[in-house]
PDB file of C-alpha atoms in Angstrom:
ATOM      1  CA  UNK A   1      87.214  64.461 -42.411  1.00 66.00           C
ATOM      2  CA  UNK A   2      84.819  63.170 -45.040  1.00 79.00           C
ATOM      3  CA  UNK A   3      81.092  63.027 -44.339  1.00 85.00           C
ATOM      4  CA  UNK A   4      79.228  59.891 -45.297  1.00 84.00           C
ATOM      5  CA  UNK A   5      75.529  60.035 -46.008  1.00 91.00           C
ATOM      6  CA  UNK A   6      72.985  57.654 -44.559  1.00 90.00           C
ATOM      7  CA  UNK A   7      72.357  56.184 -47.987  1.00 93.00           C
ATOM      8  CA  UNK A   8      76.039  55.355 -48.413  1.00 92.00           C
ATOM      9  CA  UNK A   9      76.113  53.665 -45.005  1.00 94.00           C
ATOM     10  CA  UNK A  10      72.995  51.653 -45.882  1.00 95.00           C
ATOM     11  CA  UNK A  11      74.549  50.574 -49.195  1.00 95.00           C
ATOM     12  CA  UNK A  12      77.757  49.483 -47.474  1.00 95.00           C
ATOM     13  CA  UNK A  13      75.842  47.518 -44.825  1.00 97.00           C
ATOM     14  CA  UNK A  14      73.606  45.836 -47.412  1.00 96.00           C
ATOM     15  CA  UNK A  15      76.629  44.961 -49.554  1.00 97.00           C
ATOM     16  CA  UNK A  16      78.396  43.397 -46.588  1.00 97.00           C
ATOM     17  CA  UNK A  17      75.299  41.419 -45.595  1.00 97.00           C
ATOM     18  CA  UNK A  18      74.742  40.140 -49.131  1.00 96.00           C
ATOM     19  CA  UNK A  19      78.405  39.157 -49.391  1.00 96.00           C
ATOM     20  CA  UNK A  20      78.216  37.239 -46.115  1.00 96.00           C
ATOM     21  CA  UNK A  21      74.977  35.584 -47.255  1.00 94.00           C
ATOM     22  CA  UNK A  22      76.544  34.583 -50.589  1.00 94.00           C
ATOM     23  CA  UNK A  23      79.510  33.011 -48.808  1.00 95.00           C
ATOM     24  CA  UNK A  24      77.132  31.187 -46.455  1.00 93.00           C
ATOM     25  CA  UNK A  25      75.109  29.847 -49.372  1.00 91.00           C
ATOM     26  CA  UNK A  26      78.239  28.674 -51.170  1.00 93.00           C
ATOM     27  CA  UNK A  27      79.556  26.922 -48.061  1.00 95.00           C
ATOM     28  CA  UNK A  28      76.205  25.261 -47.234  1.00 95.00           C
ATOM     29  CA  UNK A  29      74.965  24.759 -50.787  1.00 94.00           C
ATOM     30  CA  UNK A  30      73.487  21.295 -50.247  1.00 95.00           C
ATOM     31  CA  UNK A  31      71.605  22.312 -47.107  1.00 94.00           C
ATOM     32  CA  UNK A  32      70.303  25.487 -48.735  1.00 92.00           C
ATOM     33  CA  UNK A  33      69.086  23.661 -51.855  1.00 94.00           C
ATOM     34  CA  UNK A  34      67.435  21.018 -49.678  1.00 95.00           C
ATOM     35  CA  UNK A  35      65.584  23.724 -47.731  1.00 94.00           C
ATOM     36  CA  UNK A  36      64.493  25.404 -50.956  1.00 93.00           C
ATOM     37  CA  UNK A  37      63.263  22.068 -52.324  1.00 94.00           C
ATOM     38  CA  UNK A  38      61.277  21.344 -49.160  1.00 94.00           C
ATOM     39  CA  UNK A  39      59.754  24.835 -49.266  1.00 92.00           C
ATOM     40  CA  UNK A  40      58.696  24.437 -52.913  1.00 88.00           C
ATOM     41  CA  UNK A  41      57.206  20.995 -52.288  1.00 90.00           C
ATOM     42  CA  UNK A  42      55.202  22.289 -49.332  1.00 88.00           C
ATOM     43  CA  UNK A  43      54.053  25.294 -51.320  1.00 81.00           C
ATOM     44  CA  UNK A  44      52.937  23.214 -54.290  1.00 82.00           C
ATOM     45  CA  UNK A  45      51.253  20.579 -52.143  1.00 86.00           C
ATOM     46  CA  UNK A  46      49.234  23.214 -50.340  1.00 84.00           C
ATOM     47  CA  UNK A  47      46.164  24.928 -51.724  1.00 85.00           C
ATOM     48  CA  UNK A  48      48.217  27.902 -52.926  1.00 84.00           C
ATOM     49  CA  UNK A  49      48.275  26.934 -56.645  1.00 84.00           C
ATOM     50  CA  UNK A  50      44.540  26.267 -56.572  1.00 88.00           C
ATOM     51  CA  UNK A  51      43.964  29.662 -54.982  1.00 89.00           C
ATOM     52  CA  UNK A  52      46.030  31.350 -57.704  1.00 90.00           C
ATOM     53  CA  UNK A  53      44.035  29.613 -60.446  1.00 92.00           C
ATOM     54  CA  UNK A  54      40.718  30.596 -58.859  1.00 93.00           C
ATOM     55  CA  UNK A  55      41.835  34.218 -58.515  1.00 95.00           C
ATOM     56  CA  UNK A  56      43.013  34.276 -62.142  1.00 96.00           C
ATOM     57  CA  UNK A  57      39.701  32.849 -63.399  1.00 95.00           C
ATOM     58  CA  UNK A  58      37.685  35.347 -61.361  1.00 95.00           C
ATOM     59  CA  UNK A  59      39.833  38.218 -62.620  1.00 94.00           C
ATOM     60  CA  UNK A  60      39.474  37.161 -66.263  1.00 93.00           C
ATOM     61  CA  UNK A  61      35.717  36.663 -65.869  1.00 91.00           C
ATOM     62  CA  UNK A  62      35.339  40.114 -64.324  1.00 90.00           C
ATOM     63  CA  UNK A  63      37.336  41.722 -67.140  1.00 88.00           C
ATOM     64  CA  UNK A  64      35.321  39.892 -69.790  1.00 86.00           C
ATOM     65  CA  UNK A  65      32.034  40.842 -68.166  1.00 83.00           C
ATOM     66  CA  UNK A  66      33.120  44.480 -67.909  1.00 76.00           C
ATOM     67  CA  UNK A  67      34.119  44.469 -71.585  1.00 72.00           C
ATOM     68  CA  UNK A  68      30.755  43.002 -72.613  1.00 68.00           C
ATOM     69  CA  UNK A  69      28.928  45.579 -70.506  1.00 65.00           C
ATOM     70  CA  UNK A  70      30.949  48.437 -71.965  1.00 64.00           C
ATOM     71  CA  UNK A  71      30.450  47.237 -75.560  1.00 62.00           C
ATOM     72  CA  UNK A  72      26.702  46.890 -74.977  1.00 59.00           C
ATOM     73  CA  UNK A  73      26.503  50.519 -73.830  1.00 59.00           C
ATOM     74  CA  UNK A  74      28.252  51.745 -76.985  1.00 59.00           C
ATOM     75  CA  UNK A  75      25.871  49.805 -79.179  1.00 55.00           C
TER      76      UNK A  75
END
């Protein structure tokens, strides 16, 4: 009898689940794409993009300020 490791069992289960999911997506392609479209529209119409822009600006400002502070110390 051959022993099968837990990793091999997990890989087999994940492969089966992804295969079943792929078949389900192919069979219900229109419904799946409609759900994806609705999700993207809701995401973009929410404040999420604005939040990302604000976070990016704050991050860049903090990096620039740190760089100025570090260069001033060297001088």
